[in-house]
Coordinates of C-alpha atoms in Angstrom, one line a residue:
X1 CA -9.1 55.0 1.4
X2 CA -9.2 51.8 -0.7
X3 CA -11.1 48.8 -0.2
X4 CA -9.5 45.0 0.0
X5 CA -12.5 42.4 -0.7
X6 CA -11.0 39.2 1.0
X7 CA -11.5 35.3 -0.4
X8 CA -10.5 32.5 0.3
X9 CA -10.3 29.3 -1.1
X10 CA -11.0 25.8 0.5
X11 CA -7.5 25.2 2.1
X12 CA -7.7 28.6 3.7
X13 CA -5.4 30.7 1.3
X14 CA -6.1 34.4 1.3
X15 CA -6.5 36.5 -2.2
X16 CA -7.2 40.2 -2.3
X17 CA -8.6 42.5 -4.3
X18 CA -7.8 46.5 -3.8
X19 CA -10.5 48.9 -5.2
X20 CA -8.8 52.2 -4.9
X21 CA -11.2 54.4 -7.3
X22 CA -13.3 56.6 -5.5
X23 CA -16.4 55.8 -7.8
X24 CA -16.4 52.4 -7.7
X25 CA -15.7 52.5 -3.6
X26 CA -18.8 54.0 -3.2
X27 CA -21.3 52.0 -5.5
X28 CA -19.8 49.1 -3.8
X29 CA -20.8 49.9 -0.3
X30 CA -24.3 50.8 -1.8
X31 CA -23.9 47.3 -3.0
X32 CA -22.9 45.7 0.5
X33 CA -25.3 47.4 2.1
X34 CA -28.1 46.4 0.5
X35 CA -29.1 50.6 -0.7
X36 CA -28.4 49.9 -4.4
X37 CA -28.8 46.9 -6.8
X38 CA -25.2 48.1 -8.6
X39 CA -23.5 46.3 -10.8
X40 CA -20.0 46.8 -10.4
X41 CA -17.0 45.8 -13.2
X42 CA -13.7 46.3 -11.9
X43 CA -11.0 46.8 -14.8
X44 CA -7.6 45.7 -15.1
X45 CA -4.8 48.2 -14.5
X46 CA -3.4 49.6 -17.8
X47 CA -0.2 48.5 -16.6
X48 CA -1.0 44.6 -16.8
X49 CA -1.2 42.7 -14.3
X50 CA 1.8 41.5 -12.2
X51 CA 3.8 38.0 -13.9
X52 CA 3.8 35.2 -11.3
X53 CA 6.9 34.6 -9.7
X54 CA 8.4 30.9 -11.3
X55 CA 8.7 29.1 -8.3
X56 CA 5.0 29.9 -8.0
X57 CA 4.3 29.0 -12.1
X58 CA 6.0 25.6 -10.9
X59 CA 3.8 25.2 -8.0
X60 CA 0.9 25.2 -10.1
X61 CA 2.0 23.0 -12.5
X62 CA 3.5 20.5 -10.3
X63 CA 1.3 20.5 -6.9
X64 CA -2.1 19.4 -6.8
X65 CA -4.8 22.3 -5.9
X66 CA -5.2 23.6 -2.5
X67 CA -1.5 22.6 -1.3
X68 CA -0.3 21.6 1.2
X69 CA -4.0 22.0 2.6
X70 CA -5.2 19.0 0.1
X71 CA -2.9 16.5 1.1
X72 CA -1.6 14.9 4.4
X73 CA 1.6 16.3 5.8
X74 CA 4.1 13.3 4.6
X75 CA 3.4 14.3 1.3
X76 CA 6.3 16.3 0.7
X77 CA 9.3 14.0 2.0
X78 CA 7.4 11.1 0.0
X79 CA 7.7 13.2 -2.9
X80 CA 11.0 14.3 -2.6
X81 CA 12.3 10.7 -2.3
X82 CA 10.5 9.3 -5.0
X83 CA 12.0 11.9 -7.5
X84 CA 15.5 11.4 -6.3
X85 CA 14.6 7.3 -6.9
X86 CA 12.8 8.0 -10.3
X87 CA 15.8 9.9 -11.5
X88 CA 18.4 6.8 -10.8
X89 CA 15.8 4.3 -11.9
X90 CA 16.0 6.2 -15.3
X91 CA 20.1 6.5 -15.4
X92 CA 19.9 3.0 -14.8
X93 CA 17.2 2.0 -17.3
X94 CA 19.6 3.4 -19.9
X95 CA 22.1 0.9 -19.6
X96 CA 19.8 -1.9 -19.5
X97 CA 18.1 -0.7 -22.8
X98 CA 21.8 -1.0 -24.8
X99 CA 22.0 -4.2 -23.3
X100 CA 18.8 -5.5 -24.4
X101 CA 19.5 -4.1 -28.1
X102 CA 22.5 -6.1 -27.9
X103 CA 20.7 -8.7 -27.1
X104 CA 17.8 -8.5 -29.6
X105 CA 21.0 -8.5 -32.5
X106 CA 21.6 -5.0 -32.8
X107 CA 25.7 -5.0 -33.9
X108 CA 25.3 -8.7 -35.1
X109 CA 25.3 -9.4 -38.8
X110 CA 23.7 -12.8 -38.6
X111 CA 20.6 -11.3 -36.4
X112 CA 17.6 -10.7 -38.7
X113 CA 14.6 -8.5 -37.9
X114 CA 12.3 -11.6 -38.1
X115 CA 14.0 -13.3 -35.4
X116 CA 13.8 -10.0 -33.3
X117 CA 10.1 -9.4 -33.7
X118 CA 9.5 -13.5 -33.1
X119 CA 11.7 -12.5 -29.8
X120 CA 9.9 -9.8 -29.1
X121 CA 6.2 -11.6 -29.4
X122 CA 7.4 -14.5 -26.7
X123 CA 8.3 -11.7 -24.4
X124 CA 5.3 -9.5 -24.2
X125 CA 3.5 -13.3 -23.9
X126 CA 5.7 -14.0 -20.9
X127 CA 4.5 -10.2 -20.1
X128 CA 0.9 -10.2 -20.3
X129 CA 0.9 -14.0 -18.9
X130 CA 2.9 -12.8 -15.4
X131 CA 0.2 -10.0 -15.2
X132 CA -2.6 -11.8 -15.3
X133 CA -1.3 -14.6 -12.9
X134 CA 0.0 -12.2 -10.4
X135 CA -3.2 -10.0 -10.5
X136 CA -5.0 -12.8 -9.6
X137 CA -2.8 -13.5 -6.4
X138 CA -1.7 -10.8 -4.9
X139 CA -4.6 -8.5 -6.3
X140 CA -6.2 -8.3 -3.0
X141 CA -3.4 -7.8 -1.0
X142 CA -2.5 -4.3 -2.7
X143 CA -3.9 -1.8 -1.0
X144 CA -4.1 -3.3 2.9
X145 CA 0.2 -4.2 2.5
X146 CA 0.3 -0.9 0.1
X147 CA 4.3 -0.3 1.5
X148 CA 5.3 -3.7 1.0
X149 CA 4.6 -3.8 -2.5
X150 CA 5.5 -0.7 -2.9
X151 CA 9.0 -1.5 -2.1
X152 CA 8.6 -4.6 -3.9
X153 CA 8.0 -3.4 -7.0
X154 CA 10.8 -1.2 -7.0
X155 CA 13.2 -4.5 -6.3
X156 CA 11.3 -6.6 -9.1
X157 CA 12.3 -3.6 -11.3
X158 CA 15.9 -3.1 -10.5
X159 CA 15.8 -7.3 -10.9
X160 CA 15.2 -7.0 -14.1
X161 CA 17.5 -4.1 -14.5
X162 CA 20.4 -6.4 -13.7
X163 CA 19.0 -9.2 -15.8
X164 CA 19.2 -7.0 -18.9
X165 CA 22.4 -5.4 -18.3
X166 CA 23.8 -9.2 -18.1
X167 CA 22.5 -10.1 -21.4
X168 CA 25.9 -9.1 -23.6
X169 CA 28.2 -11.4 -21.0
X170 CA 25.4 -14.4 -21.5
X171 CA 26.2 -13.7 -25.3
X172 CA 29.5 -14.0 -25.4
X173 CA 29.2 -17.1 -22.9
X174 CA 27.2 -18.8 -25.6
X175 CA 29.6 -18.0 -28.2
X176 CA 32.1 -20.4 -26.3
X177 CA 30.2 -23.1 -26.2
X178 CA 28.0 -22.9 -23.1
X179 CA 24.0 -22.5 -22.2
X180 CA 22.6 -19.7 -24.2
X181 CA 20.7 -17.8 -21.4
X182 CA 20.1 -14.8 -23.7
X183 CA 16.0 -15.9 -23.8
X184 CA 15.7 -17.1 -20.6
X185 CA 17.0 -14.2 -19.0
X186 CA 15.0 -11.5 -21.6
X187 CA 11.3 -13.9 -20.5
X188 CA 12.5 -13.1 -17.0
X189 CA 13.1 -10.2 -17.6
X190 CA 9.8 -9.3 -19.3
X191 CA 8.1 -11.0 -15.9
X192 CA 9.6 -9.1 -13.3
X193 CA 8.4 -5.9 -15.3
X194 CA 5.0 -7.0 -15.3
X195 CA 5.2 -8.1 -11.8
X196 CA 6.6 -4.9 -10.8
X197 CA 3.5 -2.8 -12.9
X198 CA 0.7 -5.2 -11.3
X199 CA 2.3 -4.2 -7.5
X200 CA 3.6 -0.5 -8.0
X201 CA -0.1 0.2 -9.6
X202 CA -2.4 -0.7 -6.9
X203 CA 0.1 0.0 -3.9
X204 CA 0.4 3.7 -5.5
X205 CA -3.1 3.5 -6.1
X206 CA -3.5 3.0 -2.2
X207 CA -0.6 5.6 -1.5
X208 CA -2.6 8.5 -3.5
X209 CA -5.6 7.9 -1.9
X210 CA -4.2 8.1 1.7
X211 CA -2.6 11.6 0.5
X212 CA -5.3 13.0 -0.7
X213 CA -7.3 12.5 2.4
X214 CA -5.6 14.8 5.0
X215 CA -7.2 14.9 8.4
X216 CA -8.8 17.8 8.2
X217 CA -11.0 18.2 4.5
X218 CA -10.5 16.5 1.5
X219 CA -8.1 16.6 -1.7
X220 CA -8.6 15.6 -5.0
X221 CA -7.2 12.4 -5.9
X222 CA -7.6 13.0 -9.7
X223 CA -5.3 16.4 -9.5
X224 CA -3.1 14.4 -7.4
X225 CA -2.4 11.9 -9.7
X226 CA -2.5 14.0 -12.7
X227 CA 0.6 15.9 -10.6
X228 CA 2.4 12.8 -9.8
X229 CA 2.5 11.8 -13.4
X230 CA 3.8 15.0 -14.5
X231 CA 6.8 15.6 -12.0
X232 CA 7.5 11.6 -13.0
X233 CA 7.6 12.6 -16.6
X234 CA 9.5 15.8 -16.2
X235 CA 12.1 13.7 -13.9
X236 CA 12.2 10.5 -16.3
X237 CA 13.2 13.3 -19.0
X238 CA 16.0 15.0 -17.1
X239 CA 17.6 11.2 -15.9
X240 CA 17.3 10.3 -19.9
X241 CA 19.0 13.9 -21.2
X242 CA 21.7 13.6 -18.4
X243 CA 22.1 9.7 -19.2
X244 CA 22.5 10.2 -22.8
X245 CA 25.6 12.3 -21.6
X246 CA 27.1 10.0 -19.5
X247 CA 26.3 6.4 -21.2
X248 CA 28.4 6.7 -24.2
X249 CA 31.7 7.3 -22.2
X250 CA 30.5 4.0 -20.4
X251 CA 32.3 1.3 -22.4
X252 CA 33.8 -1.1 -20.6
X253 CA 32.2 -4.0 -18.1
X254 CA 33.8 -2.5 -15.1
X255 CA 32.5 0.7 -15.7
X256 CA 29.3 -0.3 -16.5
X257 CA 28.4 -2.8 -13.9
X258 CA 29.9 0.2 -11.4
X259 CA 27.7 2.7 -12.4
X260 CA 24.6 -0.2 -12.7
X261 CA 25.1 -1.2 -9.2
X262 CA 25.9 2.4 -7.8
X263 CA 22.2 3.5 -9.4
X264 CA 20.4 0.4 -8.2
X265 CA 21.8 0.8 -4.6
X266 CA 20.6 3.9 -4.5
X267 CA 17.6 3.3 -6.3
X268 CA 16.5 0.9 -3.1
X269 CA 18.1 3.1 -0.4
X270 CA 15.8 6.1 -1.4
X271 CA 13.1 3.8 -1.7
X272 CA 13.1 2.3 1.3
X273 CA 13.4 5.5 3.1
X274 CA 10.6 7.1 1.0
X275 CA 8.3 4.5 1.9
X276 CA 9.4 4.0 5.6
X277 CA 8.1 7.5 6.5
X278 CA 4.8 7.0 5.2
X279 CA 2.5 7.2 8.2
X280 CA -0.8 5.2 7.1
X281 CA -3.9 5.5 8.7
X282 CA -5.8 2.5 7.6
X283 CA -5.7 -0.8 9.5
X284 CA -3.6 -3.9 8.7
X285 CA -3.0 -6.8 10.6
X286 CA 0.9 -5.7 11.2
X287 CA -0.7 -2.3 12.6
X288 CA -3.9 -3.8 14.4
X289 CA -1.4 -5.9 16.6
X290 CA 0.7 -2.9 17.2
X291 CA -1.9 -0.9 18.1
X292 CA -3.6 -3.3 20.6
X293 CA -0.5 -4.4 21.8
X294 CA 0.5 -0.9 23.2
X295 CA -2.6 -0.2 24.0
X296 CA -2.9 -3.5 26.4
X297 CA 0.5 -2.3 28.2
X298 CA 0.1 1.3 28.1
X299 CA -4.0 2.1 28.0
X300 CA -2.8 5.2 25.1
X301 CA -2.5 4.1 21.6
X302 CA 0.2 5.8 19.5
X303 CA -0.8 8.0 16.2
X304 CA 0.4 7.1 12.4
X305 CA 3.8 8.9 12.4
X306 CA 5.0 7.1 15.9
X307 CA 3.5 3.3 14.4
X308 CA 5.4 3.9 11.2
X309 CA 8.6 4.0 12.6
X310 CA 8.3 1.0 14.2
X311 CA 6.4 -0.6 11.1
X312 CA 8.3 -4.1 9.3
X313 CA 8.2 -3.5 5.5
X314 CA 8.8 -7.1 5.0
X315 CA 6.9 -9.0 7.3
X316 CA 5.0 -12.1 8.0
X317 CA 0.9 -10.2 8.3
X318 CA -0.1 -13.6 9.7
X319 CA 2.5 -13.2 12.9
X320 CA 0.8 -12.2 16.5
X321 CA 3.8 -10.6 17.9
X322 CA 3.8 -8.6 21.7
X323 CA 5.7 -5.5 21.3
X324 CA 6.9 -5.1 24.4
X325 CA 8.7 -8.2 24.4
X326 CA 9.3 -8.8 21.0
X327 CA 7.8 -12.6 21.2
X328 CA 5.9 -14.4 18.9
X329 CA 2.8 -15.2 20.3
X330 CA 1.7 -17.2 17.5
X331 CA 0.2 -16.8 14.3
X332 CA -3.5 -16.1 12.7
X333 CA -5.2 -16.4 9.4
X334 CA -8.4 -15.3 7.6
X335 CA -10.0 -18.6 6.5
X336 CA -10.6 -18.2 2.6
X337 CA -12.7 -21.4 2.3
X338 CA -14.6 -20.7 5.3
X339 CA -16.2 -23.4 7.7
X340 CA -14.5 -25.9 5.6
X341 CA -11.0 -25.0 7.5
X342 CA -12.1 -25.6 10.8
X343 CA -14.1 -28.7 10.3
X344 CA -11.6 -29.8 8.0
X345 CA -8.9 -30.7 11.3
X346 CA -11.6 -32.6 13.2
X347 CA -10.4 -31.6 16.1
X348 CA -13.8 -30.4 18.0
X349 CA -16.1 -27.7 17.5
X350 CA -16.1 -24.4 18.4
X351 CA -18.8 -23.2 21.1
X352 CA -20.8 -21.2 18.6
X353 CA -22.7 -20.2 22.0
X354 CA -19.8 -18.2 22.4
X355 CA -20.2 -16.8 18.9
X356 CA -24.0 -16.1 19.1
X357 CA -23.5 -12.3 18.8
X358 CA -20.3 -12.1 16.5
X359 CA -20.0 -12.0 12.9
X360 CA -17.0 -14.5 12.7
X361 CA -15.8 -17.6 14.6
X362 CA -12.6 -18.2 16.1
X363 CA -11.0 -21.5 16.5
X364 CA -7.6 -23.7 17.0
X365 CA -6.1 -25.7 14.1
X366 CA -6.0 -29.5 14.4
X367 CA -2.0 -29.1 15.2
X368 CA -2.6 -26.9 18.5
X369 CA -5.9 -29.6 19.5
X370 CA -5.7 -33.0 20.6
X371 CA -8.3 -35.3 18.9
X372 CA -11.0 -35.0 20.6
X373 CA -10.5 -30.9 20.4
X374 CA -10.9 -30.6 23.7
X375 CA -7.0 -30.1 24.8
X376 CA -4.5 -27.6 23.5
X377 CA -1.2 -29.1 23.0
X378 CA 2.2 -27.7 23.5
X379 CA 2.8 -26.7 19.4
X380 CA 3.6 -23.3 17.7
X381 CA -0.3 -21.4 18.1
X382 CA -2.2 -21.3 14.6
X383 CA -5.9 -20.2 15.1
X384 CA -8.3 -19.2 12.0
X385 CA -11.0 -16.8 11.9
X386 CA -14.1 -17.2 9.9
X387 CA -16.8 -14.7 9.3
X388 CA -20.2 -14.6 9.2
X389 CA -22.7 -13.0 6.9
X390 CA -22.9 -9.2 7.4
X391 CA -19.5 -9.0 8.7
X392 CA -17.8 -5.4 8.9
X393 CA -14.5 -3.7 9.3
X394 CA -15.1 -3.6 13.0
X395 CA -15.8 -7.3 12.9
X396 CA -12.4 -8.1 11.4
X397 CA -10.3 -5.8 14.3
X398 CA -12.5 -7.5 17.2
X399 CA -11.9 -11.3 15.5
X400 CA -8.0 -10.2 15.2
X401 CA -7.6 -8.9 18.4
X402 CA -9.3 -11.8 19.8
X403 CA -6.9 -13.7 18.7
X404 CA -4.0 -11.9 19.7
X405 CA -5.4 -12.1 23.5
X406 CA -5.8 -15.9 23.4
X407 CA -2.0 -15.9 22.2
X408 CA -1.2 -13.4 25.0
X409 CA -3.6 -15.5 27.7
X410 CA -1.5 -19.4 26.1
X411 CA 2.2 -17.4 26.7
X412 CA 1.2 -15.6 30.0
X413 CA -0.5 -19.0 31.6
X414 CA 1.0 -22.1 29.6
X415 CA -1.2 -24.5 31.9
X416 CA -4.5 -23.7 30.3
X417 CA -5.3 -26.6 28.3
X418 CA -8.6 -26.3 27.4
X419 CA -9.4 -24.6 24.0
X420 CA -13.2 -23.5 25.1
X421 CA -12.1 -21.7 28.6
X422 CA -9.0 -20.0 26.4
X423 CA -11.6 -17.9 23.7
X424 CA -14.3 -17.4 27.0
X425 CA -11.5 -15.5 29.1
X426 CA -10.1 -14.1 26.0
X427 CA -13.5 -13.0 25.0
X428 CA -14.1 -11.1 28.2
X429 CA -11.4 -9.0 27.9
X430 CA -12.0 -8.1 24.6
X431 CA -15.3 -7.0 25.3
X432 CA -14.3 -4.9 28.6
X433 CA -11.7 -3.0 26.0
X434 CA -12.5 -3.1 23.4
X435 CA -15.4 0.1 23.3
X436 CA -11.9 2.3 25.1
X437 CA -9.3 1.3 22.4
X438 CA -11.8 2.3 19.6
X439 CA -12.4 5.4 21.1
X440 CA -8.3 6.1 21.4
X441 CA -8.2 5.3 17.5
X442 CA -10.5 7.7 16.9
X443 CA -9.4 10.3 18.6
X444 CA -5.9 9.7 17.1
X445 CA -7.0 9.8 13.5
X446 CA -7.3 6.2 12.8
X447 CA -9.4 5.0 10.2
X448 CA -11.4 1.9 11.4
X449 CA -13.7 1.6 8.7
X450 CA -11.7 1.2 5.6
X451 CA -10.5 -2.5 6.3
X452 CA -7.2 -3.6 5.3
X453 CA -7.1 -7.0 8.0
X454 CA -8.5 -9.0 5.3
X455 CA -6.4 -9.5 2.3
X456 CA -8.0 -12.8 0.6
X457 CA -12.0 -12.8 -0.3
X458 CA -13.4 -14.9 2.7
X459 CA -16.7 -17.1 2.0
X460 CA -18.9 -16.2 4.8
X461 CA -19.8 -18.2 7.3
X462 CA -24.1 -19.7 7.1
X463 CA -24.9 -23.0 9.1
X464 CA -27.6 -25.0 8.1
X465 CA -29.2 -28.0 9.5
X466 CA -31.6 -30.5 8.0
X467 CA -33.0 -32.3 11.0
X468 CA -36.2 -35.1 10.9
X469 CA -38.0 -35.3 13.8
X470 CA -41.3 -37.6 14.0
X471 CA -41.4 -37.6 9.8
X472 CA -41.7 -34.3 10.2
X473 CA -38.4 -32.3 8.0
X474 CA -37.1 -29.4 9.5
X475 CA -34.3 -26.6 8.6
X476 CA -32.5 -24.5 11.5
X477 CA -29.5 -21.7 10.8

């Protein structure tokens, strides 16, 4: 009788080992029974051992370790789009590049090589100029709004896809007297590139991470990426060899723009389907409001899969929208200058009384407040939330959902005019549902802790006051 030792890995995949000499059976149950300290060496079969199938060869190469274990579920129809898109992105890219050759002087006898490298300096300025400016804006906003820029990176590339492709017809415009746009449209060109790096790189950044934390375990993101890169490099290889087939019979305008528009269409198309399915678990303000919303109607709150089909790519993260009835119940924003914004309106106060206990502070801006502050008018709702020091992920989700509930209590009961009662009853009912609805995110895999409701780097909130009483100087926070 043989033996099978059994292991397993850490996703749960079974690997066996059959002992079938007699000799080395029986020094091995000495050894798993403790009789005999033997040291056992099992040899290779003189045959060799067996050669791995190739689909399995591939799935070592190309998945990370530990799949589909390691990663979450969505992983694979992600993949499968974003390979289909890389492969058209790369047809395409070929027919911008003979474009922008043309367009650098390749073909023309009066182009000179120092005029191309001068050419070439002002566009990687352009370049390196759009990077840093746009890492500075929209830095912040990567990872919580990780499918919008996702998506919008591949549309700032296929941009400049068309720019280049336009480049000979701006030529031959110029060459009859009109605007050269040849520069212009190369600097553009250059930007949108840039652009699209800055977003693609920290939205896939935020992507990889959410795969490689499945619900149950842990993957490794460093594999993961490692694996993305090389299926992107294998697929960027296979679009160039095919397109290096195909481009040269592409000669005429018609053609070209055909096949340029064909790709790009279905460049987007695939992307936006790729990156509809993904089924985030981190909190944003689009999926906060969701969330509480259904959870205010329906006491259940629905997992990832069942909020991401209902998920906006596009879409205004300031909006406080009821999703029952689709209306707009007004609008909310994190206040990046802190007190400053609310003061600012002098409009009233807030009751800070109310705010004792929180870590932020929630109030009306001075178009929603008469002058005095304390009546709300009839105007579109705009609140802002500031924090205070030591504020938390949790904070952020209880200060966003309080406003969503003093835009649900204003559009339920248009005839409460006072600002102060609107946060108090507000406030109650936050706190009486608060402790339930986290428990319902937990339970459905959410991840409260990682917060994504604040995309801009708040100054917290520290009142101080100098008061002189009887020559005496004292300072209260």
């Amino acid at each position: 009788m043989a033996i099978r030792i059994v292991e397993r890995d850490d996703g749960g995949r079974l690997h066996y080992i059959d002992i079938i000499d007699d000799e080395v059976r029986v020094s091995l149950l000495l050894l798993l029974s403790g009789l005999s300290p033997v040291k056992i060496t099992v040899k290779a079969d003189s045959g060799g051992s067996k050669p791995l199938p190739f689909a399995a060869i591939l799935s070592k190469v190309f998945l990370p370790a530990g799949y589909p274990d390691s990663v979450t579920p969505v992983v694979c129809r992600y993949q499968v789009f974003n390979a289909l898109q890389a492969f058209c992105s790369s047809l395409a890219s070929l027919l911008s590049s003979r474009a922008v050759l043309e367009g650098f002087g390749v073909g023309d006898p009066s182009a000179s090589a120092t005029n191309a490298l001068l050419l070439s300096v002002v566009l990687d300025f352009f370049s390196r100029m759009t990077t840093i400016v746009s890492a500075y804006f929209i830095g912040t906003s990567l990872v919580p709004e990780s499918k919008t820029y996702r998506f919008l990176a591949d549309i700032l590339n296929d941009g400049a896809i068309v720019l280049e492709t336009l480049i000979p017809i701006f030529v031959a415009a110029s060459k009859h007297g009109l605007p050269s746009l040849r520069v212009p449209a190369l600097c553009l060109s250059a930007s949108l590139r840039s652009l699209c790096g800055v977003a693609a790189g920290g939205s896939k950044a935020a992507i990889s991470l959410h795969f490689a934390t499945p619900v149950s375990g842990k993957g490794d993101l460093g594999d993961l990426n490692a694996k993305d890169a090389s299926k992107e490099t294998v697929l960027a290889l296979m679009g160039m060899l095919i397109g290096t087939l195909i481009v040269p019979h592409i000669t005429t305008p018609t053609s070209t723009y055909t096949m340029l528009f064909t790709l790009v269409s279905l460049h987007l198309a695939l992307n936006y389907y790729g990156v509809r399915g993904l089924a985030l678990r981190t909190l944003n303000r689009q999926r906060a409001s969701f969330l509480w919303s259904t959870f205010r109607q329906t006491k259940n709150v629905p997992s990832p899969t069942e909020v991401s089909k209902n998920e906006d790519i596009f879409a205004n993260s300031s909006i406080l929208k009821d999703v029952t009835t689709e209306r707009v119940l007004g609008s909310c924003t994190f206040a990046s200058n802190g007190f400053g914004h609310i003061l600012a309106t002098g409009h009233g106060i807030p009751p800070f009384d109310l705010f004792k206990t929180e870590q932020y502070v929630l109030w009306f801006d001075r178009t929603c407040t008469s002058n005095s502050g304390k009546e709300l008018r009839g105007s579109v709702l705009h609140m802002y939330i500031v924090l205070k020091k030591g504020h938390g992920a949790l904070d952020h989700l209880k200060a966003w959902v309080h406003a969503y509930e003093v835009g649900k209590l204003l559009a339920e009961y248009p005839e409460t005019t006072d600002p102060t009662t609107a946060l108090c009853v507000s406030y109650a009912s936050v706190v009486e549902h608060l402790p339930l609805f986290l428990t319902e995110l937990a339970e459905k895999t959410w991840i409260v802790e990682e917060g994504g409701l604040v995309t801009t780097l708040p100054r917290k909130l520290l009142v101080e006051a100098d008061v002189t009483f009887d020559g005496e100087r004292r300072k209260d926070q």
